[in-house]
């Protein structure tokens, strides 16, 4: 499986500011995803990061709040904009596993723990 | 509406006991994955089940996919404190690459 790193691993931010989270993969991957995990909760998909085009957002998530970049096949960023305490969560990126399978597997980065004061 | 219902949400047991976690849905999944997540880390993939009726074993963990591919279970035999963590099931509805997660099961195994 791919090795995935995220920066920063954690941050404490002030209300109204923005934070950009980076996700780096050690190999080229087609599919990259961003998830949110609120305290004590499961994972919710924010968007699919598409290389060379705009991200595809899930219901309840919008580009103005969570702009995503995917400049190449190994890197993506997620920005959490105009933050409020409700944005305090763990943000995780994931990548789809090796191609050639008839099914999809996802592998996750270590996550970025965000606290908004 | 939760598409993938996972139960129980919390489980606290003694070392050596057996346990089963369930994931149920009214939807058919092309595949279903089980993950384990420890505090401060991302989920780690344990297994993927694809075929209806499939059973996979990973040491003391047994994973089963329902015949209709709508449900799955994880059975742990003789649980150990190292099994403590958050267990997540996640299904792919139609080879879209997008996963739908269950609510998670927080397991605590006491020595």
mmCIF file of C-alpha atoms in Angstrom:
data_model
loop_
_atom_site.group_PDB
_atom_site.id
_atom_site.type_symbol
_atom_site.label_atom_id
_atom_site.label_comp_id
_atom_site.label_asym_id
_atom_site.label_seq_id
_atom_site.Cartn_x
_atom_site.Cartn_y
_atom_site.Cartn_z
ATOM 1 C CA UNK A 1 0.000 0.000 0.000
ATOM 2 C CA UNK A 2 1.022 3.624 -0.537
ATOM 3 C CA UNK A 3 2.701 5.642 2.201
ATOM 4 C CA UNK A 4 0.662 8.757 2.940
ATOM 5 C CA UNK A 5 1.765 11.735 4.992
ATOM 6 C CA UNK A 6 -0.173 14.776 6.137
ATOM 7 C CA UNK A 7 0.938 18.184 7.341
ATOM 8 C CA UNK A 8 0.339 19.558 9.865
ATOM 9 C CA UNK A 9 -0.431 16.659 12.187
ATOM 10 C CA UNK A 10 -2.352 19.015 14.440
ATOM 11 C CA UNK A 11 -3.093 22.705 14.828
ATOM 12 C CA UNK A 12 -4.996 25.092 17.030
ATOM 13 C CA UNK A 13 -6.506 27.996 15.123
ATOM 14 C CA UNK A 14 -8.511 31.098 15.824
ATOM 15 C CA UNK A 15 -12.046 31.568 14.639
ATOM 16 C CA UNK A 16 -12.269 33.276 11.230
ATOM 17 C CA UNK A 17 -8.868 32.139 9.980
ATOM 18 C CA UNK A 18 -8.067 29.489 7.376
ATOM 19 C CA UNK A 19 -5.822 26.427 7.468
ATOM 20 C CA UNK A 20 -4.383 24.488 4.544
ATOM 21 C CA UNK A 21 -3.701 20.787 5.059
ATOM 22 C CA UNK A 22 -1.291 18.962 2.791
ATOM 23 C CA UNK A 23 -1.427 15.316 1.735
ATOM 24 C CA UNK A 24 1.601 13.685 0.098
ATOM 25 C CA UNK A 25 1.704 10.157 -1.342
ATOM 26 C CA UNK A 26 4.871 8.231 -2.167
ATOM 27 C CA UNK A 27 3.496 6.955 -5.476
ATOM 28 C CA UNK A 28 1.189 8.191 -8.191
ATOM 29 C CA UNK A 29 -2.473 7.493 -7.480
ATOM 30 C CA UNK A 30 -5.554 8.215 -9.501
ATOM 31 C CA UNK A 31 -8.091 8.750 -6.748
ATOM 32 C CA UNK A 32 -7.585 10.898 -3.664
ATOM 33 C CA UNK A 33 -10.265 11.721 -1.134
ATOM 34 C CA UNK A 34 -10.714 14.038 1.830
ATOM 35 C CA UNK A 35 -12.728 13.012 4.898
ATOM 36 C CA UNK A 36 -13.794 14.680 8.114
ATOM 37 C CA UNK A 37 -14.042 12.838 11.409
ATOM 38 C CA UNK A 38 -15.763 14.844 14.110
ATOM 39 C CA UNK A 39 -14.943 14.046 17.746
ATOM 40 C CA UNK A 40 -16.124 10.561 18.649
ATOM 41 C CA UNK A 41 -17.690 10.075 15.232
ATOM 42 C CA UNK A 42 -17.139 8.066 12.094
ATOM 43 C CA UNK A 43 -15.785 9.382 8.791
ATOM 44 C CA UNK A 44 -17.703 11.580 6.384
ATOM 45 C CA UNK A 45 -16.508 12.113 2.827
ATOM 46 C CA UNK A 46 -15.942 15.777 1.995
ATOM 47 C CA UNK A 47 -14.843 15.504 -1.619
ATOM 48 C CA UNK A 48 -12.927 13.627 -4.264
ATOM 49 C CA UNK A 49 -9.779 15.478 -5.318
ATOM 50 C CA UNK A 50 -9.487 15.281 -9.090
ATOM 51 C CA UNK A 51 -6.149 15.843 -10.780
ATOM 52 C CA UNK A 52 -6.305 18.717 -13.213
ATOM 53 C CA UNK A 53 -9.918 19.629 -12.563
ATOM 54 C CA UNK A 54 -12.214 20.873 -9.825
ATOM 55 C CA UNK A 55 -12.900 18.607 -6.871
ATOM 56 C CA UNK A 56 -16.216 16.764 -6.613
ATOM 57 C CA UNK A 57 -17.972 17.698 -3.375
ATOM 58 C CA UNK A 58 -20.441 15.633 -1.394
ATOM 59 C CA UNK A 59 -23.761 16.949 -0.207
ATOM 60 C CA UNK A 60 -23.290 19.462 2.599
ATOM 61 C CA UNK A 61 -19.781 20.509 1.581
ATOM 62 C CA UNK A 62 -18.993 23.456 -0.716
ATOM 63 C CA UNK A 63 -15.916 24.691 -2.499
ATOM 64 C CA UNK A 64 -15.951 28.106 -0.832
ATOM 65 C CA UNK A 65 -15.615 26.501 2.584
ATOM 66 C CA UNK A 66 -13.313 23.604 1.640
ATOM 67 C CA UNK A 67 -11.266 24.530 -1.445
ATOM 68 C CA UNK A 68 -9.165 21.621 -2.689
ATOM 69 C CA UNK A 69 -6.180 21.529 -4.995
ATOM 70 C CA UNK A 70 -4.718 18.508 -6.791
ATOM 71 C CA UNK A 71 -1.822 19.717 -8.908
ATOM 72 C CA UNK A 72 -0.396 16.241 -9.631
ATOM 73 C CA UNK A 73 -0.921 12.548 -8.920
ATOM 74 C CA UNK A 74 0.971 12.516 -5.597
ATOM 75 C CA UNK A 75 -0.199 15.667 -3.812
ATOM 76 C CA UNK A 76 -3.364 17.421 -2.683
ATOM 77 C CA UNK A 77 -4.350 20.193 -0.294
ATOM 78 C CA UNK A 78 -7.543 20.881 1.601
ATOM 79 C CA UNK A 79 -8.208 24.356 3.001
ATOM 80 C CA UNK A 80 -10.657 24.890 5.814
ATOM 81 C CA UNK A 81 -11.798 28.476 5.338
ATOM 82 C CA UNK A 82 -13.249 31.020 7.757
ATOM 83 C CA UNK A 83 -13.104 28.505 10.549
ATOM 84 C CA UNK A 84 -15.540 28.215 13.438
ATOM 85 C CA UNK A 85 -15.415 25.908 16.468
ATOM 86 C CA UNK A 86 -17.756 23.531 14.621
ATOM 87 C CA UNK A 87 -14.901 22.817 12.197
ATOM 88 C CA UNK A 88 -12.883 21.195 14.982
ATOM 89 C CA UNK A 89 -12.312 17.697 13.638
ATOM 90 C CA UNK A 90 -9.766 15.279 12.314
ATOM 91 C CA UNK A 91 -9.254 15.739 8.583
ATOM 92 C CA UNK A 92 -8.024 12.685 6.706
ATOM 93 C CA UNK A 93 -6.881 12.140 3.168
ATOM 94 C CA UNK A 94 -7.064 8.761 1.538
ATOM 95 C CA UNK A 95 -5.968 7.185 -1.728
ATOM 96 C CA UNK A 96 -7.312 4.327 -3.707
ATOM 97 C CA UNK A 97 -5.174 1.202 -3.750
ATOM 98 C CA UNK A 98 -3.348 -0.465 -6.586
ATOM 99 C CA UNK A 99 -5.075 -0.560 -9.946
ATOM 100 C CA UNK A 100 -5.930 -3.825 -11.624
ATOM 101 C CA UNK A 101 -8.245 -4.997 -8.872
ATOM 102 C CA UNK A 102 -11.911 -5.546 -9.512
ATOM 103 C CA UNK A 103 -12.734 -3.719 -6.304
ATOM 104 C CA UNK A 104 -11.591 -0.553 -4.589
ATOM 105 C CA UNK A 105 -9.564 -0.271 -1.415
ATOM 106 C CA UNK A 106 -8.647 2.949 0.308
ATOM 107 C CA UNK A 107 -5.643 3.707 2.454
ATOM 108 C CA UNK A 108 -5.587 6.607 4.860
ATOM 109 C CA UNK A 109 -3.103 9.176 6.009
ATOM 110 C CA UNK A 110 -2.508 9.753 9.721
ATOM 111 C CA UNK A 111 -4.912 12.676 9.851
ATOM 112 C CA UNK A 112 -4.728 16.335 10.875
ATOM 113 C CA UNK A 113 -6.325 17.172 14.208
ATOM 114 C CA UNK A 114 -7.775 20.677 14.037
ATOM 115 C CA UNK A 115 -9.024 22.630 17.026
ATOM 116 C CA UNK A 116 -10.727 25.960 16.440
ATOM 117 C CA UNK A 117 -11.028 28.342 19.375
ATOM 118 C CA UNK B 1 -30.554 8.314 7.085
ATOM 119 C CA UNK B 2 -27.603 6.072 7.873
ATOM 120 C CA UNK B 3 -26.948 3.824 4.893
ATOM 121 C CA UNK B 4 -24.687 1.499 6.851
ATOM 122 C CA UNK B 5 -25.786 0.670 10.386
ATOM 123 C CA UNK B 6 -23.015 -0.577 12.627
ATOM 124 C CA UNK B 7 -23.584 -2.142 16.035
ATOM 125 C CA UNK B 8 -22.834 -2.095 18.823
ATOM 126 C CA UNK B 9 -21.371 1.392 19.026
ATOM 127 C CA UNK B 10 -19.547 0.690 22.275
ATOM 128 C CA UNK B 11 -18.240 -2.560 23.684
ATOM 129 C CA UNK B 12 -16.234 -3.110 26.853
ATOM 130 C CA UNK B 13 -15.164 -6.688 27.542
ATOM 131 C CA UNK B 14 -12.610 -8.689 29.482
ATOM 132 C CA UNK B 15 -9.521 -10.213 27.924
ATOM 133 C CA UNK B 16 -10.280 -13.661 26.530
ATOM 134 C CA UNK B 17 -13.915 -12.996 25.655
ATOM 135 C CA UNK B 18 -15.342 -13.260 22.157
ATOM 136 C CA UNK B 19 -17.270 -10.508 20.388
ATOM 137 C CA UNK B 20 -19.063 -9.777 17.138
ATOM 138 C CA UNK B 21 -19.585 -6.445 15.391
ATOM 139 C CA UNK B 22 -22.292 -6.091 12.768
ATOM 140 C CA UNK B 23 -22.784 -3.850 9.756
ATOM 141 C CA UNK B 24 -26.171 -3.869 8.060
ATOM 142 C CA UNK B 25 -27.696 -2.054 5.132
ATOM 143 C CA UNK B 26 -30.647 -2.218 2.791
ATOM 144 C CA UNK B 27 -28.252 -1.431 -0.055
ATOM 145 C CA UNK B 28 -26.076 -3.850 -1.980
ATOM 146 C CA UNK B 29 -22.338 -3.166 -1.839
ATOM 147 C CA UNK B 30 -19.832 -4.097 -4.522
ATOM 148 C CA UNK B 31 -17.264 -4.464 -1.747
ATOM 149 C CA UNK B 32 -16.977 -3.818 1.953
ATOM 150 C CA UNK B 33 -13.943 -2.950 3.982
ATOM 151 C CA UNK B 34 -13.153 -3.202 7.683
ATOM 152 C CA UNK B 35 -10.766 -0.741 9.303
ATOM 153 C CA UNK B 36 -9.258 -0.344 12.751
ATOM 154 C CA UNK B 37 -8.323 3.086 14.049
ATOM 155 C CA UNK B 38 -6.279 3.929 17.112
ATOM 156 C CA UNK B 39 -6.282 7.371 18.769
ATOM 157 C CA UNK B 40 -4.213 9.902 16.858
ATOM 158 C CA UNK B 41 -3.906 7.731 13.767
ATOM 159 C CA UNK B 42 -5.735 7.176 10.526
ATOM 160 C CA UNK B 43 -7.836 4.053 9.895
ATOM 161 C CA UNK B 44 -5.851 0.969 8.925
ATOM 162 C CA UNK B 45 -7.375 -1.440 6.437
ATOM 163 C CA UNK B 46 -7.907 -4.918 7.891
ATOM 164 C CA UNK B 47 -9.723 -6.714 5.110
ATOM 165 C CA UNK B 48 -11.871 -6.294 1.998
ATOM 166 C CA UNK B 49 -14.747 -8.666 1.263
ATOM 167 C CA UNK B 50 -16.155 -8.792 -2.221
ATOM 168 C CA UNK B 51 -18.107 -12.001 -2.845
ATOM 169 C CA UNK B 52 -21.464 -12.756 -1.224
ATOM 170 C CA UNK B 53 -21.016 -15.400 1.489
ATOM 171 C CA UNK B 54 -17.282 -14.820 1.639
ATOM 172 C CA UNK B 55 -15.439 -15.548 4.881
ATOM 173 C CA UNK B 56 -11.947 -14.232 5.544
ATOM 174 C CA UNK B 57 -9.771 -14.889 8.553
ATOM 175 C CA UNK B 58 -6.995 -12.734 9.917
ATOM 176 C CA UNK B 59 -5.500 -14.501 12.934
ATOM 177 C CA UNK B 60 -8.215 -14.200 15.627
ATOM 178 C CA UNK B 61 -10.459 -12.029 13.437
ATOM 179 C CA UNK B 62 -13.103 -13.564 11.171
ATOM 180 C CA UNK B 63 -14.901 -11.423 8.612
ATOM 181 C CA UNK B 64 -18.076 -12.474 6.848
ATOM 182 C CA UNK B 65 -19.932 -10.901 3.932
ATOM 183 C CA UNK B 66 -23.639 -11.664 3.668
ATOM 184 C CA UNK B 67 -24.926 -13.695 0.753
ATOM 185 C CA UNK B 68 -26.797 -10.667 -0.600
ATOM 186 C CA UNK B 69 -23.809 -8.361 -0.021
ATOM 187 C CA UNK B 70 -25.910 -6.100 2.217
ATOM 188 C CA UNK B 71 -24.362 -6.975 5.557
ATOM 189 C CA UNK B 72 -21.104 -8.015 7.146
ATOM 190 C CA UNK B 73 -19.764 -9.089 10.500
ATOM 191 C CA UNK B 74 -16.464 -9.069 12.328
ATOM 192 C CA UNK B 75 -15.900 -11.710 14.979
ATOM 193 C CA UNK B 76 -12.938 -11.544 17.348
ATOM 194 C CA UNK B 77 -12.001 -14.668 19.282
ATOM 195 C CA UNK B 78 -10.247 -14.437 22.635
ATOM 196 C CA UNK B 79 -9.936 -10.651 22.574
ATOM 197 C CA UNK B 80 -6.719 -9.090 23.845
ATOM 198 C CA UNK B 81 -6.023 -5.564 25.161
ATOM 199 C CA UNK B 82 -4.163 -4.872 21.901
ATOM 200 C CA UNK B 83 -7.462 -5.245 20.057
ATOM 201 C CA UNK B 84 -8.715 -2.049 21.703
ATOM 202 C CA UNK B 85 -9.657 0.601 19.162
ATOM 203 C CA UNK B 86 -12.322 1.948 16.862
ATOM 204 C CA UNK B 87 -13.558 -0.562 14.279
ATOM 205 C CA UNK B 88 -15.144 0.830 11.135
ATOM 206 C CA UNK B 89 -16.948 -0.858 8.297
ATOM 207 C CA UNK B 90 -17.147 0.934 4.957
ATOM 208 C CA UNK B 91 -18.973 -0.040 1.805
ATOM 209 C CA UNK B 92 -18.616 0.857 -1.835
ATOM 210 C CA UNK B 93 -22.081 1.134 -3.378
ATOM 211 C CA UNK B 94 -21.175 0.715 -7.008
ATOM 212 C CA UNK B 95 -17.488 0.685 -7.747
ATOM 213 C CA UNK B 96 -17.502 4.456 -7.487
ATOM 214 C CA UNK B 97 -14.422 4.510 -5.304
ATOM 215 C CA UNK B 98 -16.372 6.453 -2.682
ATOM 216 C CA UNK B 99 -16.854 4.719 0.647
ATOM 217 C CA UNK B 100 -19.801 4.988 3.013
ATOM 218 C CA UNK B 101 -18.789 4.428 6.619
ATOM 219 C CA UNK B 102 -20.718 2.896 9.464
ATOM 220 C CA UNK B 103 -20.910 4.732 12.780
ATOM 221 C CA UNK B 104 -17.992 2.765 14.191
ATOM 222 C CA UNK B 105 -17.608 0.445 17.172
ATOM 223 C CA UNK B 106 -15.393 1.526 20.024
ATOM 224 C CA UNK B 107 -13.936 -1.618 21.576
ATOM 225 C CA UNK B 108 -12.213 -1.686 24.935
ATOM 226 C CA UNK B 109 -10.592 -4.919 26.072
ATOM 227 C CA UNK B 110 -9.665 -4.907 29.733
ATOM 228 C CA UNK B 111 -6.745 -7.031 30.963
#
